[in-house]
CSV table of C-alpha atoms and ligand atoms in Angstrom, one decimal:
chain,number,residue,atom,x,y,z
A,1,MET,CA,11.4,-133.0,88.3
A,2,LYS,CA,14.5,-134.1,90.1
A,3,GLU,CA,17.3,-131.6,90.3
A,4,ILE,CA,20.7,-132.7,89.1
A,5,ILE,CA,23.2,-131.6,91.7
A,6,PRO,CA,26.7,-131.4,90.2
A,7,PRO,CA,29.3,-133.3,92.2
A,8,PRO,CA,31.8,-131.1,94.1
A,9,PRO,CA,35.1,-130.4,92.3
A,10,PRO,CA,37.7,-133.1,93.1
A,11,ILE,CA,40.1,-130.5,94.6
A,12,ILE,CA,38.6,-127.8,96.8
A,13,HIS,CA,40.2,-124.6,95.8
A,14,ASN,CA,42.2,-123.4,98.8
A,15,GLN,CA,42.1,-119.6,98.6
A,16,PHE,CA,44.6,-119.1,101.4
A,17,GLU,CA,47.2,-121.2,99.7
A,18,SER,CA,46.8,-119.5,96.4
A,19,VAL,CA,47.1,-116.0,97.9
A,20,LYS,CA,50.2,-117.2,99.9
A,21,ASP,CA,51.7,-118.6,96.7
A,22,LEU,CA,51.3,-115.2,95.0
A,23,PHE,CA,53.3,-113.6,97.8
A,24,ARG,CA,55.9,-116.4,97.7
A,25,ARG,CA,56.5,-115.8,94.1
A,26,HIS,CA,56.1,-112.1,93.6
A,27,VAL,CA,56.4,-110.1,96.9
A,28,VAL,CA,59.7,-109.2,98.6
A,29,PRO,CA,59.8,-111.5,101.6
A,30,SER,CA,60.8,-108.8,104.1
A,31,TYR,CA,58.0,-109.6,106.5
A,32,GLY,CA,57.5,-112.6,108.7
A,33,ARG,CA,53.8,-113.0,108.0
A,34,PHE,CA,51.2,-115.1,109.9
A,35,ASP,CA,49.4,-117.8,108.0
A,36,LEU,CA,46.3,-115.7,107.6
A,37,ALA,CA,44.8,-113.9,104.6
A,38,PHE,CA,41.9,-111.4,105.2
A,39,ALA,CA,39.1,-110.6,102.8
A,40,ARG,CA,36.9,-108.1,104.6
A,41,GLY,CA,36.3,-106.3,107.9
A,42,SER,CA,33.6,-104.5,109.8
A,43,GLY,CA,34.2,-102.6,113.0
A,44,SER,CA,36.4,-104.7,115.2
A,45,TYR,CA,35.9,-107.9,113.3
A,46,LEU,CA,37.8,-109.3,110.3
A,47,TRP,CA,37.0,-112.3,108.1
A,48,ASP,CA,39.6,-114.4,106.4
A,49,VAL,CA,39.4,-115.7,102.9
A,50,ALA,CA,37.8,-118.9,104.2
A,51,GLY,CA,35.0,-116.9,105.9
A,52,GLN,CA,36.4,-117.4,109.5
A,53,ARG,CA,35.7,-114.5,111.8
A,54,TYR,CA,38.3,-112.8,114.1
A,55,LEU,CA,38.0,-110.2,116.8
A,56,ASP,CA,40.7,-107.6,115.9
A,57,LEU,CA,42.5,-106.3,119.0
A,58,GLY,CA,45.6,-105.4,116.9
A,59,GLY,CA,43.8,-102.7,114.9
A,60,GLY,CA,46.3,-103.1,112.0
A,61,ILE,CA,49.1,-102.1,114.5
A,62,ALA,CA,47.2,-99.1,116.0
A,63,VAL,CA,46.1,-97.9,112.6
A,64,CYS,CA,42.4,-98.7,112.3
A,65,SER,CA,41.2,-96.1,114.8
A,66,LEU,CA,37.5,-96.4,113.9
A,67,GLY,CA,37.7,-100.1,113.1
A,68,HIS,CA,37.2,-101.6,109.6
A,69,ALA,CA,35.0,-100.2,106.9
A,70,HIS,CA,33.7,-97.4,109.0
A,71,ALA,CA,30.6,-96.0,107.1
A,72,GLU,CA,31.4,-92.3,107.7
A,73,THR,CA,35.1,-92.5,106.6
A,74,THR,CA,34.1,-94.5,103.6
A,75,GLN,CA,31.6,-91.8,102.7
A,76,ALA,CA,34.2,-89.1,103.2
A,77,LEU,CA,36.6,-91.0,100.9
A,78,ILE,CA,33.9,-91.4,98.2
A,79,GLU,CA,32.8,-87.8,98.3
A,80,GLN,CA,36.3,-86.3,98.3
A,81,SER,CA,37.6,-88.6,95.6
A,82,GLN,CA,34.7,-87.5,93.4
A,83,ARG,CA,35.7,-83.8,94.0
A,84,LEU,CA,39.5,-83.7,94.2
A,85,VAL,CA,42.2,-86.3,95.0
A,86,HIS,CA,45.5,-84.6,94.4
A,87,VAL,CA,46.8,-81.2,93.3
A,88,SER,CA,50.4,-81.2,94.7
A,89,ASN,CA,51.8,-79.0,97.4
A,90,LEU,CA,52.4,-76.2,94.9
A,91,TYR,CA,48.8,-75.1,95.7
A,92,TYR,CA,46.5,-74.5,98.6
A,93,HIS,CA,43.4,-76.5,99.4
A,94,GLU,CA,41.0,-76.4,102.3
A,95,PRO,CA,41.2,-80.0,103.7
A,96,GLN,CA,45.0,-79.7,104.5
A,97,GLY,CA,44.5,-76.3,106.2
A,98,ARG,CA,41.5,-77.5,108.2
A,99,LEU,CA,43.2,-80.8,109.3
A,100,ALA,CA,46.3,-78.8,110.5
A,101,GLN,CA,44.0,-76.5,112.4
A,102,GLY,CA,42.2,-79.5,114.0
A,103,LEU,CA,45.5,-81.0,115.2
A,104,VAL,CA,47.0,-77.8,116.5
A,105,ARG,CA,43.8,-77.3,118.5
A,106,HIS,CA,44.6,-80.4,120.5
A,107,LEU,CA,48.1,-79.2,121.3
A,108,ALA,CA,49.3,-75.6,121.4
A,109,PRO,CA,50.3,-72.8,119.0
A,110,GLY,CA,52.4,-74.3,116.3
A,111,LYS,CA,52.2,-75.7,112.7
A,112,VAL,CA,51.8,-79.0,111.0
A,113,PHE,CA,53.7,-80.7,108.1
A,114,PHE,CA,52.0,-83.6,106.4
A,115,ALA,CA,53.7,-86.7,105.2
A,116,ASN,CA,52.5,-90.3,104.3
A,117,SER,CA,53.8,-92.4,107.1
A,118,GLY,CA,55.4,-92.5,110.6
A,119,GLY,CA,58.9,-93.0,109.3
A,120,GLU,CA,58.5,-90.0,107.0
A,121,ALA,CA,57.1,-87.9,109.8
A,122,ASN,CA,60.1,-88.7,111.9
A,123,GLU,CA,62.4,-87.8,109.0
A,124,GLY,CA,60.8,-84.4,109.2
A,125,LEU,CA,61.7,-84.1,112.9
A,126,PHE,CA,65.3,-85.2,112.2
A,127,LYS,CA,65.6,-82.5,109.6
A,128,LEU,CA,64.0,-80.0,111.9
A,129,ALA,CA,66.6,-80.8,114.6
A,130,ARG,CA,69.4,-80.4,112.1
A,131,ARG,CA,68.1,-77.1,110.9
A,132,PHE,CA,67.7,-76.0,114.5
A,133,GLY,CA,71.3,-76.8,115.4
A,134,HIS,CA,73.2,-76.2,112.2
A,135,ARG,CA,74.4,-72.7,112.8
A,136,GLU,CA,76.2,-73.8,115.9
A,137,GLY,CA,77.4,-77.0,114.3
A,138,ARG,CA,75.0,-79.1,116.3
A,139,PHE,CA,73.3,-82.1,114.6
A,140,GLU,CA,73.2,-85.0,117.1
A,141,ILE,CA,69.9,-86.5,118.3
A,142,LEU,CA,69.7,-88.6,121.5
A,143,THR,CA,67.2,-91.4,121.4
A,144,ALA,CA,66.3,-94.2,123.8
A,145,VAL,CA,67.4,-97.8,124.1
A,146,ASN,CA,64.6,-100.1,122.8
A,147,SER,CA,62.9,-97.2,120.9
A,148,PHE,CA,61.5,-97.6,117.4
A,149,HIS,CA,61.4,-94.7,114.9
A,150,GLY,CA,60.8,-96.3,111.5
A,151,ARG,CA,62.6,-98.3,108.8
A,152,THR,CA,64.0,-95.5,106.7
A,153,LEU,CA,67.8,-95.1,106.7
A,154,ALA,CA,67.7,-92.4,109.3
A,155,GLY,CA,64.8,-94.2,111.1
A,156,ILE,CA,66.9,-97.3,111.7
A,157,ALA,CA,69.8,-95.1,112.9
A,158,ALA,CA,67.5,-93.4,115.3
A,159,THR,CA,66.0,-96.7,116.5
A,160,GLY,CA,67.6,-98.0,119.7
A,161,GLN,CA,67.4,-101.7,118.7
A,162,ASP,CA,70.2,-103.5,116.9
A,163,LYS,CA,67.9,-105.9,115.1
A,164,VAL,CA,66.7,-103.2,112.6
A,165,LYS,CA,70.2,-102.2,111.6
A,166,THR,CA,71.9,-105.5,110.8
A,167,GLY,CA,73.3,-105.5,107.3
A,168,PHE,CA,72.4,-101.8,106.5
A,169,GLY,CA,75.6,-100.1,107.5
A,170,PRO,CA,77.1,-97.5,107.4
A,171,LEU,CA,74.3,-96.0,109.5
A,172,VAL,CA,73.3,-92.3,109.1
A,173,PRO,CA,75.5,-90.5,111.6
A,174,GLY,CA,74.3,-88.3,114.5
A,175,PHE,CA,72.2,-90.6,116.7
A,176,ARG,CA,73.2,-91.9,120.1
A,177,TYR,CA,71.1,-94.0,122.5
A,178,VAL,CA,70.4,-93.5,126.2
A,179,PRO,CA,68.5,-95.8,128.6
A,180,PHE,CA,64.8,-94.9,128.7
A,181,ASN,CA,63.3,-93.3,131.8
A,182,ASP,CA,66.9,-92.4,133.0
A,183,LEU,CA,67.2,-88.7,133.2
A,184,ALA,CA,70.8,-88.7,134.6
A,185,ALA,CA,71.9,-90.8,131.6
A,186,ALA,CA,70.3,-88.3,129.2
A,187,ARG,CA,72.1,-85.4,130.9
A,188,ALA,CA,75.4,-87.3,130.9
A,189,ALA,CA,75.1,-88.1,127.2
A,190,ILE,CA,74.7,-84.5,126.0
A,191,SER,CA,77.7,-83.3,123.9
A,192,PRO,CA,78.5,-79.9,122.3
A,193,ALA,CA,77.0,-81.4,119.1
A,194,THR,CA,73.7,-82.4,120.6
A,195,ALA,CA,70.7,-80.6,119.1
A,196,ALA,CA,67.7,-82.7,120.2
A,197,ILE,CA,66.3,-85.5,122.3
A,198,LEU,CA,63.7,-87.8,120.8
A,199,ILE,CA,61.5,-90.3,122.8
A,200,GLU,CA,58.3,-92.1,122.5
A,201,GLY,CA,55.7,-91.3,125.3
A,202,ILE,CA,55.0,-95.0,125.5
A,203,GLN,CA,57.6,-97.3,123.8
A,204,GLY,CA,55.6,-99.5,121.4
A,205,GLU,CA,58.0,-102.0,119.7
A,206,GLY,CA,60.1,-101.9,122.8
A,207,GLY,CA,57.5,-103.8,124.8
A,208,ILE,CA,54.8,-101.1,125.9
A,209,THR,CA,56.8,-99.1,128.4
A,210,PRO,CA,55.4,-95.6,129.4
A,211,ALA,CA,57.6,-92.7,130.2
A,212,THR,CA,57.4,-91.7,133.8
A,213,PRO,CA,56.1,-88.2,134.7
A,214,GLU,CA,59.4,-87.3,136.3
A,215,TYR,CA,61.3,-88.3,133.1
A,216,LEU,CA,59.1,-86.1,130.9
A,217,LEU,CA,59.3,-83.1,133.2
A,218,GLY,CA,63.0,-83.6,133.7
A,219,LEU,CA,63.7,-83.9,130.0
A,220,ARG,CA,61.8,-80.7,129.3
A,221,ALA,CA,63.9,-78.8,131.9
A,222,LEU,CA,67.1,-80.4,130.6
A,223,CYS,CA,66.3,-79.4,127.0
A,224,ASP,CA,65.5,-75.9,128.1
A,225,GLU,CA,68.8,-75.7,130.0
A,226,LYS,CA,70.9,-77.1,127.2
A,227,LYS,CA,68.9,-75.4,124.4
A,228,LEU,CA,67.9,-78.7,122.8
A,229,LEU,CA,64.6,-79.5,121.0
A,230,LEU,CA,62.5,-82.1,122.9
A,231,LEU,CA,60.9,-84.3,120.2
A,232,MET,CA,58.3,-87.0,120.8
A,233,ASP,CA,57.4,-89.8,118.5
A,234,GLY,CA,53.6,-90.2,118.9
A,235,VAL,CA,53.2,-92.4,115.9
A,236,GLN,CA,51.9,-95.4,117.9
A,237,CYS,CA,51.1,-94.0,121.3
A,238,GLY,CA,49.5,-90.8,120.1
A,239,TYR,CA,46.1,-89.9,118.6
A,240,PHE,CA,43.8,-90.5,121.6
A,241,ARG,CA,45.0,-94.0,122.2
A,242,SER,CA,46.1,-93.3,125.7
A,243,GLY,CA,42.9,-91.6,126.6
A,244,ARG,CA,44.2,-88.2,125.7
A,245,PHE,CA,45.3,-86.8,122.3
A,246,GLN,CA,49.0,-87.4,123.1
A,247,SER,CA,50.3,-89.9,125.7
A,248,PHE,CA,52.3,-87.3,127.6
A,249,GLN,CA,49.0,-85.5,128.4
A,250,ARG,CA,47.7,-88.7,130.0
A,251,ILE,CA,51.0,-89.5,131.7
A,252,LEU,CA,51.2,-86.0,133.2
A,253,GLU,CA,47.5,-85.8,134.3
A,254,GLY,CA,47.3,-84.4,137.8
A,255,VAL,CA,51.1,-84.1,138.1
A,256,PRO,CA,52.2,-80.7,139.5
A,257,GLY,CA,53.7,-78.8,136.5
A,258,GLY,CA,52.3,-81.3,134.1
A,259,ASP,CA,49.8,-78.9,132.4
A,260,ALA,CA,52.7,-76.7,131.3
A,261,PHE,CA,54.6,-79.5,129.6
A,262,LEU,CA,55.0,-79.4,125.9
A,263,PRO,CA,57.5,-81.0,123.6
A,264,ASP,CA,58.9,-78.9,120.7
A,265,GLY,CA,57.8,-81.4,118.0
A,266,ILE,CA,55.6,-84.4,117.7
A,267,SER,CA,55.3,-87.0,114.9
A,268,MET,CA,52.0,-88.7,114.2
A,269,ALA,CA,50.8,-91.3,111.7
A,270,LYS,CA,49.1,-94.8,112.3
A,271,SER,CA,45.7,-93.9,113.8
A,272,LEU,CA,45.6,-90.5,112.2
A,273,GLY,CA,44.0,-91.7,108.9
A,274,GLY,CA,42.1,-94.6,110.3
A,275,GLY,CA,43.8,-96.8,107.7
A,276,PHE,CA,44.3,-94.2,104.9
A,277,PRO,CA,48.0,-93.5,104.8
A,278,ILE,CA,48.9,-90.2,106.3
A,279,GLY,CA,51.6,-88.9,108.6
A,280,ALA,CA,52.3,-85.6,110.1
A,281,PHE,CA,54.5,-83.7,112.5
A,282,TRP,CA,53.5,-80.7,114.7
A,283,VAL,CA,56.2,-78.2,115.6
A,284,ARG,CA,55.7,-75.6,118.3
A,285,GLU,CA,56.1,-71.9,118.2
A,286,PRO,CA,58.7,-70.4,118.0
A,287,HIS,CA,60.2,-73.1,115.8
A,288,ALA,CA,57.2,-73.5,113.5
A,289,ASP,CA,58.9,-71.6,110.7
A,290,LEU,CA,62.3,-73.2,110.9
A,291,LEU,CA,61.6,-75.3,107.8
A,292,GLY,CA,61.0,-72.4,105.3
A,293,PRO,CA,60.0,-72.6,101.6
A,294,GLY,CA,62.1,-75.1,99.7
A,295,SER,CA,63.5,-76.8,102.8
A,296,HIS,CA,61.3,-79.9,103.0
A,297,ALA,CA,58.7,-81.4,100.8
A,298,THR,CA,56.8,-84.5,99.7
A,299,THR,CA,54.7,-85.2,96.6
A,300,PHE,CA,51.9,-87.0,98.3
A,301,GLY,CA,51.9,-85.5,101.8
A,302,GLY,CA,48.6,-84.0,102.8
A,303,THR,CA,46.5,-84.6,99.7
A,304,PRO,CA,42.9,-83.4,99.7
A,305,LEU,CA,41.8,-87.1,99.8
A,306,ALA,CA,44.1,-88.1,102.8
A,307,CYS,CA,43.2,-84.9,104.7
A,308,ALA,CA,39.4,-85.2,104.1
A,309,VAL,CA,39.5,-88.8,105.5
A,310,ALA,CA,41.7,-87.8,108.5
A,311,LEU,CA,39.3,-84.9,109.1
A,312,LYS,CA,36.4,-87.2,109.2
A,313,VAL,CA,38.2,-89.6,111.6
A,314,LEU,CA,39.0,-86.6,113.9
A,315,GLU,CA,35.4,-85.4,113.7
A,316,VAL,CA,34.1,-88.9,114.7
A,317,VAL,CA,36.7,-89.3,117.5
A,318,GLU,CA,35.7,-85.9,119.0
A,319,ARG,CA,31.9,-86.3,118.5
A,320,ASP,CA,31.8,-89.9,119.9
A,321,ARG,CA,34.3,-89.1,122.7
A,322,LEU,CA,36.5,-91.9,121.7
A,323,ALA,CA,39.4,-90.7,123.9
A,324,ASP,CA,37.1,-91.3,126.9
A,325,ASN,CA,36.2,-94.7,125.4
A,326,ALA,CA,39.9,-95.6,125.0
A,327,ARG,CA,40.4,-94.7,128.6
A,328,ASN,CA,37.4,-96.6,130.0
A,329,VAL,CA,37.6,-99.7,127.8
A,330,GLY,CA,41.3,-99.7,128.2
A,331,GLU,CA,41.0,-99.6,132.0
A,332,PHE,CA,38.6,-102.6,131.9
A,333,LEU,CA,41.0,-104.5,129.6
A,334,LYS,CA,44.0,-103.7,131.9
A,335,LEU,CA,42.2,-104.7,135.1
A,336,GLU,CA,41.1,-108.0,133.4
A,337,LEU,CA,44.6,-108.7,132.2
A,338,LEU,CA,45.9,-107.9,135.8
A,339,ARG,CA,43.3,-110.4,137.1
A,340,LEU,CA,44.7,-113.1,134.6
A,341,ALA,CA,48.3,-112.2,135.7
A,342,ALA,CA,47.4,-112.6,139.3
A,343,ALA,CA,45.6,-115.9,138.7
A,344,HIS,CA,48.3,-117.3,136.4
A,345,PRO,CA,51.6,-115.7,137.3
A,346,ASP,CA,53.3,-118.7,135.7
A,347,VAL,CA,52.1,-117.5,132.3
A,348,ILE,CA,51.6,-113.7,132.5
A,349,LYS,CA,54.4,-111.8,134.3
A,350,ALA,CA,53.4,-108.2,133.9
A,351,VAL,CA,50.8,-105.9,132.4
A,352,ARG,CA,51.7,-102.5,131.1
A,353,GLY,CA,50.3,-99.6,129.1
A,354,LEU,CA,47.7,-96.9,129.1
A,355,GLY,CA,44.2,-96.7,127.5
A,356,LEU,CA,44.0,-98.9,124.4
A,357,MET,CA,47.8,-99.4,124.2
A,358,LEU,CA,48.4,-102.4,126.4
A,359,GLY,CA,50.9,-105.1,126.6
A,360,PHE,CA,51.2,-108.3,128.7
A,361,GLU,CA,54.6,-109.9,129.3
A,362,LEU,CA,54.7,-113.6,129.1
A,363,ALA,CA,56.9,-115.8,131.4
A,364,PRO,CA,60.2,-116.8,130.0
A,365,LYS,CA,59.9,-119.6,127.3
A,366,ALA,CA,61.8,-122.1,129.4
A,367,ASP,CA,59.2,-121.7,132.3
A,368,VAL,CA,56.2,-122.6,130.2
A,369,PRO,CA,56.3,-126.3,129.2
A,370,ALA,CA,54.0,-125.8,126.2
A,371,PHE,CA,56.3,-123.2,124.8
A,372,ALA,CA,59.6,-124.8,125.6
A,373,ASN,CA,59.6,-127.4,122.8
A,374,ALA,CA,58.9,-125.1,119.9
A,375,GLU,CA,61.3,-122.8,118.1
A,376,PRO,CA,59.4,-119.4,117.9
A,377,PRO,CA,59.6,-116.9,120.8
A,378,ALA,CA,56.9,-117.1,123.5
A,379,ALA,CA,55.0,-114.0,122.2
A,380,LEU,CA,54.8,-115.5,118.7
A,381,GLN,CA,53.5,-118.8,120.0
A,382,PHE,CA,50.9,-117.1,122.2
A,383,VAL,CA,49.7,-114.9,119.3
A,384,ASN,CA,49.4,-118.0,117.1
A,385,ARG,CA,47.3,-119.8,119.7
A,386,LEU,CA,45.1,-116.7,119.9
A,387,HIS,CA,44.7,-116.8,116.1
A,388,GLU,CA,43.4,-120.4,116.3
A,389,ALA,CA,40.9,-119.2,118.9
A,390,GLY,CA,39.7,-116.3,116.7
A,391,LEU,CA,41.6,-113.3,118.2
A,392,LEU,CA,44.1,-111.0,116.6
A,393,THR,CA,46.9,-109.3,118.7
A,394,ILE,CA,50.4,-108.1,117.9
A,395,PRO,CA,53.7,-109.4,119.4
A,396,SER,CA,56.2,-106.8,120.6
A,397,GLY,CA,59.6,-108.4,120.9
A,398,ALA,CA,60.0,-112.0,122.1
A,399,GLN,CA,57.9,-111.8,125.4
A,400,VAL,CA,55.2,-109.2,125.0
A,401,VAL,CA,51.8,-109.4,123.4
A,402,ARG,CA,50.2,-106.0,122.5
A,403,LEU,CA,46.6,-104.9,122.2
A,404,LEU,CA,46.1,-101.8,120.0
A,405,PRO,CA,42.5,-102.0,119.0
A,406,ALA,CA,40.1,-99.6,117.4
A,407,LEU,CA,39.3,-96.6,119.6
A,408,ASN,CA,35.6,-97.4,119.4
A,409,LEU,CA,36.0,-100.9,120.7
A,410,THR,CA,33.1,-101.7,123.0
A,411,ARG,CA,33.3,-103.2,126.5
A,412,ALA,CA,31.5,-106.3,125.3
A,413,GLN,CA,34.1,-106.8,122.5
A,414,ALA,CA,36.8,-106.2,125.1
A,415,ALA,CA,35.2,-108.9,127.3
A,416,GLU,CA,35.0,-111.3,124.4
A,417,GLY,CA,38.8,-110.8,123.8
A,418,ILE,CA,39.6,-111.3,127.4
A,419,GLY,CA,37.6,-114.6,127.4
A,420,ILE,CA,39.7,-115.9,124.5
A,421,ILE,CA,43.0,-114.8,126.1
A,422,GLU,CA,41.9,-116.4,129.4
A,423,ASN,CA,41.2,-119.7,127.7
A,424,VAL,CA,44.6,-119.7,126.0
A,425,VAL,CA,46.3,-118.8,129.3
A,426,LYS,CA,44.5,-121.7,131.0
A,427,THR,CA,45.7,-124.2,128.5
A,428,LEU,CA,49.3,-123.1,129.2
A,429,ALA,CA,49.1,-122.9,133.0
A,430,CYS,CA,50.7,-125.8,134.8
B,1,PLP,C1,55.1,-97.6,113.3
B,1,PLP,C2,56.0,-96.6,114.0
B,1,PLP,C3,56.9,-95.8,113.2
B,1,PLP,C4,57.0,-96.0,111.7
B,1,PLP,O1,55.8,-95.7,111.0
B,1,PLP,P1,55.7,-96.2,109.5
B,1,PLP,O2,54.3,-95.6,109.1
B,1,PLP,O3,55.7,-97.6,109.5
B,1,PLP,O4,56.8,-95.6,108.7
B,1,PLP,C5,57.7,-94.9,113.9
B,1,PLP,N1,57.6,-94.8,115.2
B,1,PLP,C6,56.8,-95.5,116.0
B,1,PLP,C7,56.8,-95.3,117.4
B,1,PLP,C8,56.0,-96.5,115.4
B,1,PLP,O5,55.2,-97.3,116.2
């Protein structure tokens, strides 16, 4: 019997356009989104709604530390959600205590507060600094030019970039900005009202710029001398991405006096939950009890579910030595990017970063004919070309393209990504 095959529908349903239309009509348009809609992921690969595969070297902006749909974190999520999701911070539960213990173990004696995001973790550090200084009337926090500390009202005040502040004045008072990696400028900026200095170990949104060892050691000595808290925003550069738990540990490796370095507080988020929302700050002894009962709180921070997932991520990172993997695969990626920069200096001007937090700076738009005629900044145009070739990366400002992949990225996947970047670079080279 002959089968009757129905004719195809006259209009092929375009899933991307229908998803995009939902956003256009119902979602606050506060993001400049790429024309991509994803349906599923596995490891370092993502598939869009049309079934097209992409290698993900953006990692959800440094969040998906174990890649997508990691079997063990999925299992931890299922098991914990069947046992206990939420009880509130009025009560004790084991996962929060154990996760705090696990994080402290990677630093030094101190305590951890759990929040839900990087911005919230930083808010905790701001309140810590104000509590620390308030008896002496000190409240001011110095932050760095080109820094990024989140989109809350105090976060945009702390951020050393004008573009996040436009139209949101008056800003939360008490923040001033100093040039990054400039110790003399930090010293000169300290006033009788200053309570703390806050920096990123590697500036992320500011174009992937690591702090120098001299700057870190100098800031520590300066803060000790002036009785200031030294706070570090490890939301993007932390959590094993640099090859060590925190980026300052990597930056100060082998540097005389580096082993003794510790900030007074560190914020974390992004990679901490591997995609499950969780943020935290660690505060060092003797300041760990500054925020006493009733002084700071959040409904959702540190739920049994969030902490069980983050504990599983931590366990896998430690067991599979993913800090070493970040260091090794990151080194391979960096050397390959440096090779591309040397072969095509007309396209790639510089390569920066540590471990699996890397950025390459593109030549000015006017110098790359293929970029010159279109409106978007060079980084955006480059990232769009990578999308067409099946690779996801993240722009950082107008000139820098960032790689913030999963910590378990393999060398073969890294090589695949470099191949795609190289092809795009070659199409742009004159
Ligand atoms: C992403 C980021 C933040 C903000 O984190 P959210 O989770 O978006 O609130 C703060 N600081 C740095 C360095 C970041 O990269």
